[in-house]
Amino acid sequence: MRTQEQIVEQIENRKGDDILGFETREYLNFLEFEHAKPYLKEGTKPEQWGQPTENSTKNILSIMLDYMPFAWKKAKTCRGISASRSISHYVGWIWMLDDGFEIDADSYCHYGKNLLREICKQYGWNPKQWDMTALE
């Protein structure tokens, strides 16, 4: 799993390309207050920040699977910005897993369906449960 220092480094590396901040916000959720503090509104207190998202394979995969129906809905209904945002979330979560798998967000087409299929295949989820047109 990624360390706090690796997550901060990834935020710094990606913030220039992540114009709307959808991907980098995912990384921020995993940071403890002291590491997140430079990215928070000035004056934010530790109790306002709360606990970071649990950084475990089981938890991240659960988050990804729970989000999949929403991502497919946005892709199937051609919701461009929402579909693109879904892929940004997955780019972040997949990076957090640190399991060697990556998706090429530059190959985004058809509202991200191609990438959602790739993610489903990698993690053993049948995309047909969300999209009957999905190829296996």
Short mmCIF file of N, CA and C in Angstrom, two decimals, residues 5-128:
data_model
loop_
_atom_site.label_atom_id
_atom_site.label_comp_id
_atom_site.label_asym_id
_atom_site.label_seq_id
_atom_site.Cartn_x
_atom_site.Cartn_y
_atom_site.Cartn_z
N GLU A 5 3.94 9.61 2.39
CA GLU A 5 4.88 10.39 1.58
C GLU A 5 4.65 10.15 0.09
N GLN A 6 4.40 8.90 -0.29
CA GLN A 6 4.12 8.59 -1.70
C GLN A 6 2.84 9.28 -2.17
N ILE A 7 1.85 9.33 -1.31
CA ILE A 7 0.58 9.96 -1.67
C ILE A 7 0.79 11.46 -1.89
N VAL A 8 1.51 12.11 -0.99
CA VAL A 8 1.80 13.54 -1.15
C VAL A 8 2.56 13.77 -2.46
N GLU A 9 3.55 12.93 -2.73
CA GLU A 9 4.32 13.06 -3.97
C GLU A 9 3.41 12.90 -5.20
N GLN A 10 2.47 11.97 -5.14
CA GLN A 10 1.55 11.76 -6.26
C GLN A 10 0.63 12.97 -6.46
N ILE A 11 0.17 13.55 -5.37
CA ILE A 11 -0.65 14.77 -5.48
C ILE A 11 0.15 15.85 -6.20
N GLU A 12 1.38 16.03 -5.78
CA GLU A 12 2.23 17.06 -6.41
C GLU A 12 2.48 16.74 -7.88
N ASN A 13 2.70 15.48 -8.19
CA ASN A 13 2.96 15.08 -9.58
C ASN A 13 1.74 15.24 -10.48
N ARG A 14 0.56 15.01 -9.94
CA ARG A 14 -0.66 14.98 -10.76
C ARG A 14 -1.46 16.27 -10.77
N LYS A 15 -1.23 17.17 -9.81
CA LYS A 15 -2.12 18.33 -9.69
C LYS A 15 -2.09 19.24 -10.92
N GLY A 16 -1.02 19.28 -11.66
CA GLY A 16 -0.97 20.09 -12.87
C GLY A 16 -1.83 19.55 -13.99
N ASP A 17 -1.93 18.23 -14.09
CA ASP A 17 -2.74 17.59 -15.13
C ASP A 17 -4.18 17.38 -14.70
N ASP A 18 -4.42 17.35 -13.42
CA ASP A 18 -5.76 17.08 -12.87
C ASP A 18 -6.45 18.42 -12.61
N ILE A 19 -6.82 19.09 -13.68
CA ILE A 19 -7.30 20.46 -13.61
C ILE A 19 -8.47 20.64 -12.66
N LEU A 20 -9.42 19.72 -12.69
CA LEU A 20 -10.60 19.84 -11.83
C LEU A 20 -10.41 19.19 -10.46
N GLY A 21 -9.30 18.50 -10.27
CA GLY A 21 -8.97 17.94 -8.96
C GLY A 21 -9.69 16.66 -8.58
N PHE A 22 -10.32 16.00 -9.54
CA PHE A 22 -11.08 14.79 -9.20
C PHE A 22 -10.16 13.65 -8.77
N GLU A 23 -9.06 13.48 -9.47
CA GLU A 23 -8.12 12.40 -9.13
C GLU A 23 -7.38 12.73 -7.83
N THR A 24 -6.84 13.93 -7.74
CA THR A 24 -6.02 14.26 -6.56
C THR A 24 -6.85 14.31 -5.28
N ARG A 25 -8.14 14.60 -5.38
CA ARG A 25 -8.98 14.56 -4.17
C ARG A 25 -9.06 13.15 -3.61
N GLU A 26 -9.02 12.17 -4.49
CA GLU A 26 -9.04 10.78 -4.01
C GLU A 26 -7.81 10.50 -3.17
N TYR A 27 -6.65 10.97 -3.59
CA TYR A 27 -5.43 10.76 -2.81
C TYR A 27 -5.54 11.47 -1.46
N LEU A 28 -6.04 12.69 -1.49
CA LEU A 28 -6.16 13.49 -0.28
C LEU A 28 -6.97 12.77 0.79
N ASN A 29 -8.00 12.04 0.38
CA ASN A 29 -8.86 11.31 1.33
C ASN A 29 -8.09 10.29 2.17
N PHE A 30 -6.95 9.83 1.67
CA PHE A 30 -6.17 8.80 2.36
C PHE A 30 -5.10 9.39 3.29
N LEU A 31 -4.98 10.70 3.29
CA LEU A 31 -3.93 11.33 4.09
C LEU A 31 -4.37 11.63 5.51
N GLU A 32 -3.42 11.43 6.42
CA GLU A 32 -3.62 11.88 7.79
C GLU A 32 -3.51 13.40 7.80
N PHE A 33 -4.04 14.02 8.83
CA PHE A 33 -4.15 15.48 8.88
C PHE A 33 -2.83 16.19 8.58
N GLU A 34 -1.75 15.78 9.23
CA GLU A 34 -0.48 16.50 9.06
C GLU A 34 -0.01 16.50 7.61
N HIS A 35 -0.26 15.43 6.90
CA HIS A 35 0.12 15.37 5.49
C HIS A 35 -0.88 16.10 4.60
N ALA A 36 -2.13 16.12 5.00
CA ALA A 36 -3.18 16.78 4.21
C ALA A 36 -3.19 18.29 4.42
N LYS A 37 -2.69 18.75 5.54
CA LYS A 37 -2.80 20.15 5.96
C LYS A 37 -2.43 21.16 4.87
N PRO A 38 -1.35 20.98 4.12
CA PRO A 38 -1.01 21.97 3.09
C PRO A 38 -2.08 22.11 1.99
N TYR A 39 -2.95 21.13 1.86
CA TYR A 39 -3.96 21.14 0.80
C TYR A 39 -5.34 21.56 1.32
N LEU A 40 -5.43 21.81 2.60
CA LEU A 40 -6.71 22.15 3.22
C LEU A 40 -6.84 23.66 3.39
N LYS A 41 -8.06 24.09 3.59
CA LYS A 41 -8.33 25.50 3.85
C LYS A 41 -7.57 25.92 5.10
N GLU A 42 -6.95 27.09 5.04
CA GLU A 42 -6.19 27.59 6.19
C GLU A 42 -7.09 27.63 7.42
N GLY A 43 -6.54 27.15 8.53
CA GLY A 43 -7.29 27.15 9.78
C GLY A 43 -8.04 25.86 10.06
N THR A 44 -8.02 24.92 9.11
CA THR A 44 -8.69 23.64 9.33
C THR A 44 -8.03 22.93 10.51
N LYS A 45 -8.82 22.43 11.41
CA LYS A 45 -8.33 21.74 12.61
C LYS A 45 -8.38 20.23 12.39
N PRO A 46 -7.52 19.49 13.11
CA PRO A 46 -7.50 18.03 12.96
C PRO A 46 -8.87 17.39 13.15
N GLU A 47 -9.64 17.87 14.12
CA GLU A 47 -10.96 17.27 14.37
C GLU A 47 -11.92 17.55 13.21
N GLN A 48 -11.70 18.62 12.47
CA GLN A 48 -12.53 18.90 11.30
C GLN A 48 -12.16 17.96 10.15
N TRP A 49 -10.89 17.60 10.08
CA TRP A 49 -10.42 16.70 9.02
C TRP A 49 -10.89 15.27 9.28
N GLY A 50 -10.82 14.86 10.52
CA GLY A 50 -11.25 13.50 10.84
C GLY A 50 -10.22 12.46 10.45
N GLN A 51 -10.69 11.25 10.31
CA GLN A 51 -9.82 10.12 9.99
C GLN A 51 -9.71 9.94 8.48
N PRO A 52 -8.52 9.56 8.01
CA PRO A 52 -8.39 9.30 6.58
C PRO A 52 -9.12 8.01 6.19
N THR A 53 -9.40 7.89 4.91
CA THR A 53 -9.98 6.66 4.39
C THR A 53 -9.01 5.52 4.65
N GLU A 54 -9.53 4.37 5.05
CA GLU A 54 -8.69 3.21 5.33
C GLU A 54 -7.92 2.80 4.08
N ASN A 55 -6.61 2.75 4.22
CA ASN A 55 -5.72 2.43 3.10
C ASN A 55 -5.40 0.94 3.11
N SER A 56 -6.38 0.15 2.67
CA SER A 56 -6.17 -1.29 2.56
C SER A 56 -6.74 -1.76 1.23
N THR A 57 -6.19 -2.84 0.72
CA THR A 57 -6.67 -3.39 -0.54
C THR A 57 -8.16 -3.69 -0.46
N LYS A 58 -8.56 -4.34 0.62
CA LYS A 58 -9.97 -4.71 0.78
C LYS A 58 -10.87 -3.48 0.73
N ASN A 59 -10.51 -2.43 1.44
CA ASN A 59 -11.34 -1.23 1.48
C ASN A 59 -11.38 -0.52 0.13
N ILE A 60 -10.24 -0.38 -0.51
CA ILE A 60 -10.20 0.32 -1.80
C ILE A 60 -10.99 -0.45 -2.85
N LEU A 61 -10.84 -1.76 -2.88
CA LEU A 61 -11.63 -2.56 -3.83
C LEU A 61 -13.13 -2.45 -3.54
N SER A 62 -13.48 -2.37 -2.28
CA SER A 62 -14.88 -2.20 -1.90
C SER A 62 -15.41 -0.84 -2.39
N ILE A 63 -14.63 0.20 -2.23
CA ILE A 63 -15.00 1.53 -2.71
C ILE A 63 -15.19 1.49 -4.23
N MET A 64 -14.25 0.85 -4.91
CA MET A 64 -14.31 0.77 -6.37
C MET A 64 -15.55 0.02 -6.85
N LEU A 65 -15.82 -1.11 -6.21
CA LEU A 65 -16.97 -1.91 -6.60
C LEU A 65 -18.28 -1.18 -6.29
N ASP A 66 -18.35 -0.53 -5.15
CA ASP A 66 -19.56 0.24 -4.79
C ASP A 66 -19.83 1.37 -5.77
N TYR A 67 -18.78 1.95 -6.33
CA TYR A 67 -18.92 3.08 -7.24
C TYR A 67 -19.23 2.65 -8.68
N MET A 68 -18.95 1.40 -9.00
CA MET A 68 -19.08 0.91 -10.38
C MET A 68 -20.47 1.12 -10.98
N PRO A 69 -21.58 0.84 -10.28
CA PRO A 69 -22.90 1.07 -10.90
C PRO A 69 -23.10 2.54 -11.30
N PHE A 70 -22.64 3.45 -10.47
CA PHE A 70 -22.76 4.87 -10.78
C PHE A 70 -21.92 5.22 -12.01
N ALA A 71 -20.69 4.71 -12.06
CA ALA A 71 -19.82 4.98 -13.20
C ALA A 71 -20.43 4.47 -14.50
N TRP A 72 -20.97 3.25 -14.46
CA TRP A 72 -21.62 2.69 -15.66
C TRP A 72 -22.85 3.50 -16.05
N LYS A 73 -23.61 3.94 -15.07
CA LYS A 73 -24.81 4.74 -15.38
C LYS A 73 -24.41 6.01 -16.13
N LYS A 74 -23.38 6.68 -15.67
CA LYS A 74 -22.93 7.91 -16.33
C LYS A 74 -22.39 7.62 -17.73
N ALA A 75 -21.69 6.51 -17.89
CA ALA A 75 -21.17 6.15 -19.21
C ALA A 75 -22.31 5.79 -20.17
N LYS A 76 -23.27 5.01 -19.68
CA LYS A 76 -24.38 4.57 -20.54
C LYS A 76 -25.30 5.72 -20.94
N THR A 77 -25.42 6.73 -20.10
CA THR A 77 -26.30 7.85 -20.41
C THR A 77 -25.54 9.03 -21.02
N CYS A 78 -24.30 8.75 -21.43
CA CYS A 78 -23.47 9.73 -22.16
C CYS A 78 -23.30 11.04 -21.39
N ARG A 79 -23.07 10.93 -20.11
CA ARG A 79 -22.86 12.10 -19.26
C ARG A 79 -21.36 12.40 -19.22
N GLY A 80 -20.90 13.17 -20.21
CA GLY A 80 -19.49 13.39 -20.45
C GLY A 80 -18.64 13.76 -19.25
N ILE A 81 -18.97 14.85 -18.57
CA ILE A 81 -18.15 15.29 -17.44
C ILE A 81 -18.23 14.28 -16.30
N SER A 82 -19.42 13.79 -16.01
CA SER A 82 -19.57 12.81 -14.92
C SER A 82 -18.85 11.51 -15.24
N ALA A 83 -18.93 11.07 -16.50
CA ALA A 83 -18.25 9.84 -16.90
C ALA A 83 -16.74 10.00 -16.80
N SER A 84 -16.25 11.15 -17.23
CA SER A 84 -14.82 11.43 -17.14
C SER A 84 -14.37 11.51 -15.69
N ARG A 85 -15.19 12.11 -14.86
CA ARG A 85 -14.88 12.20 -13.43
C ARG A 85 -14.79 10.80 -12.81
N SER A 86 -15.68 9.92 -13.22
CA SER A 86 -15.64 8.54 -12.71
C SER A 86 -14.30 7.89 -13.01
N ILE A 87 -13.82 8.09 -14.23
CA ILE A 87 -12.52 7.51 -14.60
C ILE A 87 -11.41 8.13 -13.76
N SER A 88 -11.49 9.42 -13.49
CA SER A 88 -10.48 10.06 -12.63
C SER A 88 -10.46 9.43 -11.24
N HIS A 89 -11.63 9.13 -10.70
CA HIS A 89 -11.68 8.45 -9.40
C HIS A 89 -10.96 7.10 -9.50
N TYR A 90 -11.26 6.34 -10.54
CA TYR A 90 -10.65 5.02 -10.68
C TYR A 90 -9.14 5.11 -10.88
N VAL A 91 -8.66 6.10 -11.61
CA VAL A 91 -7.22 6.29 -11.76
C VAL A 91 -6.58 6.43 -10.38
N GLY A 92 -7.21 7.25 -9.53
CA GLY A 92 -6.69 7.44 -8.18
C GLY A 92 -6.73 6.18 -7.34
N TRP A 93 -7.87 5.53 -7.33
CA TRP A 93 -8.00 4.30 -6.52
C TRP A 93 -7.04 3.21 -6.99
N ILE A 94 -6.91 3.06 -8.29
CA ILE A 94 -6.00 2.03 -8.82
C ILE A 94 -4.56 2.35 -8.44
N TRP A 95 -4.19 3.61 -8.51
CA TRP A 95 -2.84 3.98 -8.09
C TRP A 95 -2.64 3.65 -6.62
N MET A 96 -3.65 3.93 -5.80
CA MET A 96 -3.56 3.64 -4.37
C MET A 96 -3.35 2.15 -4.10
N LEU A 97 -3.95 1.30 -4.92
CA LEU A 97 -3.81 -0.15 -4.72
C LEU A 97 -2.37 -0.61 -4.88
N ASP A 98 -1.63 0.04 -5.76
CA ASP A 98 -0.22 -0.31 -5.97
C ASP A 98 -0.04 -1.79 -6.29
N ASP A 99 -0.93 -2.29 -7.17
CA ASP A 99 -0.87 -3.71 -7.53
C ASP A 99 -0.28 -3.97 -8.92
N GLY A 100 0.29 -2.94 -9.51
CA GLY A 100 0.92 -3.09 -10.82
C GLY A 100 -0.01 -2.83 -11.99
N PHE A 101 -1.30 -2.74 -11.74
CA PHE A 101 -2.27 -2.47 -12.81
C PHE A 101 -2.42 -0.97 -12.98
N GLU A 102 -2.52 -0.55 -14.22
CA GLU A 102 -2.76 0.86 -14.53
C GLU A 102 -3.75 0.93 -15.67
N ILE A 103 -4.51 2.01 -15.72
CA ILE A 103 -5.33 2.26 -16.90
C ILE A 103 -4.78 3.51 -17.58
N ASP A 104 -4.89 3.53 -18.88
CA ASP A 104 -4.43 4.66 -19.67
C ASP A 104 -5.61 5.59 -19.89
N ALA A 105 -5.72 6.59 -19.04
CA ALA A 105 -6.86 7.51 -19.13
C ALA A 105 -6.87 8.25 -20.46
N ASP A 106 -5.73 8.32 -21.14
CA ASP A 106 -5.69 8.97 -22.45
C ASP A 106 -6.42 8.15 -23.51
N SER A 107 -6.69 6.88 -23.22
CA SER A 107 -7.42 6.05 -24.18
C SER A 107 -8.93 6.11 -23.93
N TYR A 108 -9.36 7.05 -23.11
CA TYR A 108 -10.77 7.26 -22.78
C TYR A 108 -11.57 7.48 -24.07
N CYS A 109 -12.60 6.68 -24.26
CA CYS A 109 -13.54 6.87 -25.37
C CYS A 109 -14.87 6.25 -24.97
N HIS A 110 -15.90 6.54 -25.72
CA HIS A 110 -17.24 5.99 -25.44
C HIS A 110 -17.64 6.21 -23.98
N TYR A 111 -17.35 7.43 -23.50
CA TYR A 111 -17.70 7.81 -22.12
C TYR A 111 -17.05 6.91 -21.07
N GLY A 112 -15.88 6.37 -21.42
CA GLY A 112 -15.11 5.57 -20.48
C GLY A 112 -15.48 4.11 -20.41
N LYS A 113 -16.42 3.67 -21.24
CA LYS A 113 -16.83 2.26 -21.18
C LYS A 113 -15.65 1.32 -21.40
N ASN A 114 -14.76 1.68 -22.32
CA ASN A 114 -13.60 0.83 -22.58
C ASN A 114 -12.75 0.66 -21.32
N LEU A 115 -12.59 1.72 -20.56
CA LEU A 115 -11.78 1.65 -19.35
C LEU A 115 -12.51 0.95 -18.21
N LEU A 116 -13.81 1.16 -18.12
CA LEU A 116 -14.60 0.45 -17.10
C LEU A 116 -14.55 -1.05 -17.35
N ARG A 117 -14.61 -1.46 -18.61
CA ARG A 117 -14.50 -2.89 -18.93
C ARG A 117 -13.14 -3.44 -18.51
N GLU A 118 -12.10 -2.65 -18.79
CA GLU A 118 -10.73 -3.05 -18.43
C GLU A 118 -10.60 -3.22 -16.91
N ILE A 119 -11.15 -2.29 -16.17
CA ILE A 119 -11.10 -2.35 -14.71
C ILE A 119 -11.87 -3.57 -14.21
N CYS A 120 -13.05 -3.79 -14.75
CA CYS A 120 -13.86 -4.95 -14.35
C CYS A 120 -13.09 -6.25 -14.61
N LYS A 121 -12.49 -6.34 -15.78
CA LYS A 121 -11.73 -7.55 -16.12
C LYS A 121 -10.58 -7.77 -15.13
N GLN A 122 -9.86 -6.71 -14.82
CA GLN A 122 -8.71 -6.81 -13.91
C GLN A 122 -9.11 -7.32 -12.53
N TYR A 123 -10.25 -6.85 -12.04
CA TYR A 123 -10.62 -7.16 -10.66
C TYR A 123 -11.70 -8.24 -10.55
N GLY A 124 -12.01 -8.89 -11.67
CA GLY A 124 -12.91 -10.05 -11.64
C GLY A 124 -14.38 -9.72 -11.52
N TRP A 125 -14.77 -8.54 -11.96
CA TRP A 125 -16.17 -8.14 -11.92
C TRP A 125 -16.76 -8.26 -13.32
N ASN A 126 -17.93 -8.82 -13.44
CA ASN A 126 -18.57 -8.97 -14.74
C ASN A 126 -19.25 -7.66 -15.12
N PRO A 127 -18.77 -6.98 -16.18
CA PRO A 127 -19.37 -5.69 -16.55
C PRO A 127 -20.80 -5.81 -17.04
N LYS A 128 -21.22 -7.02 -17.42
CA LYS A 128 -22.59 -7.19 -17.92
C LYS A 128 -23.64 -6.92 -16.85
#
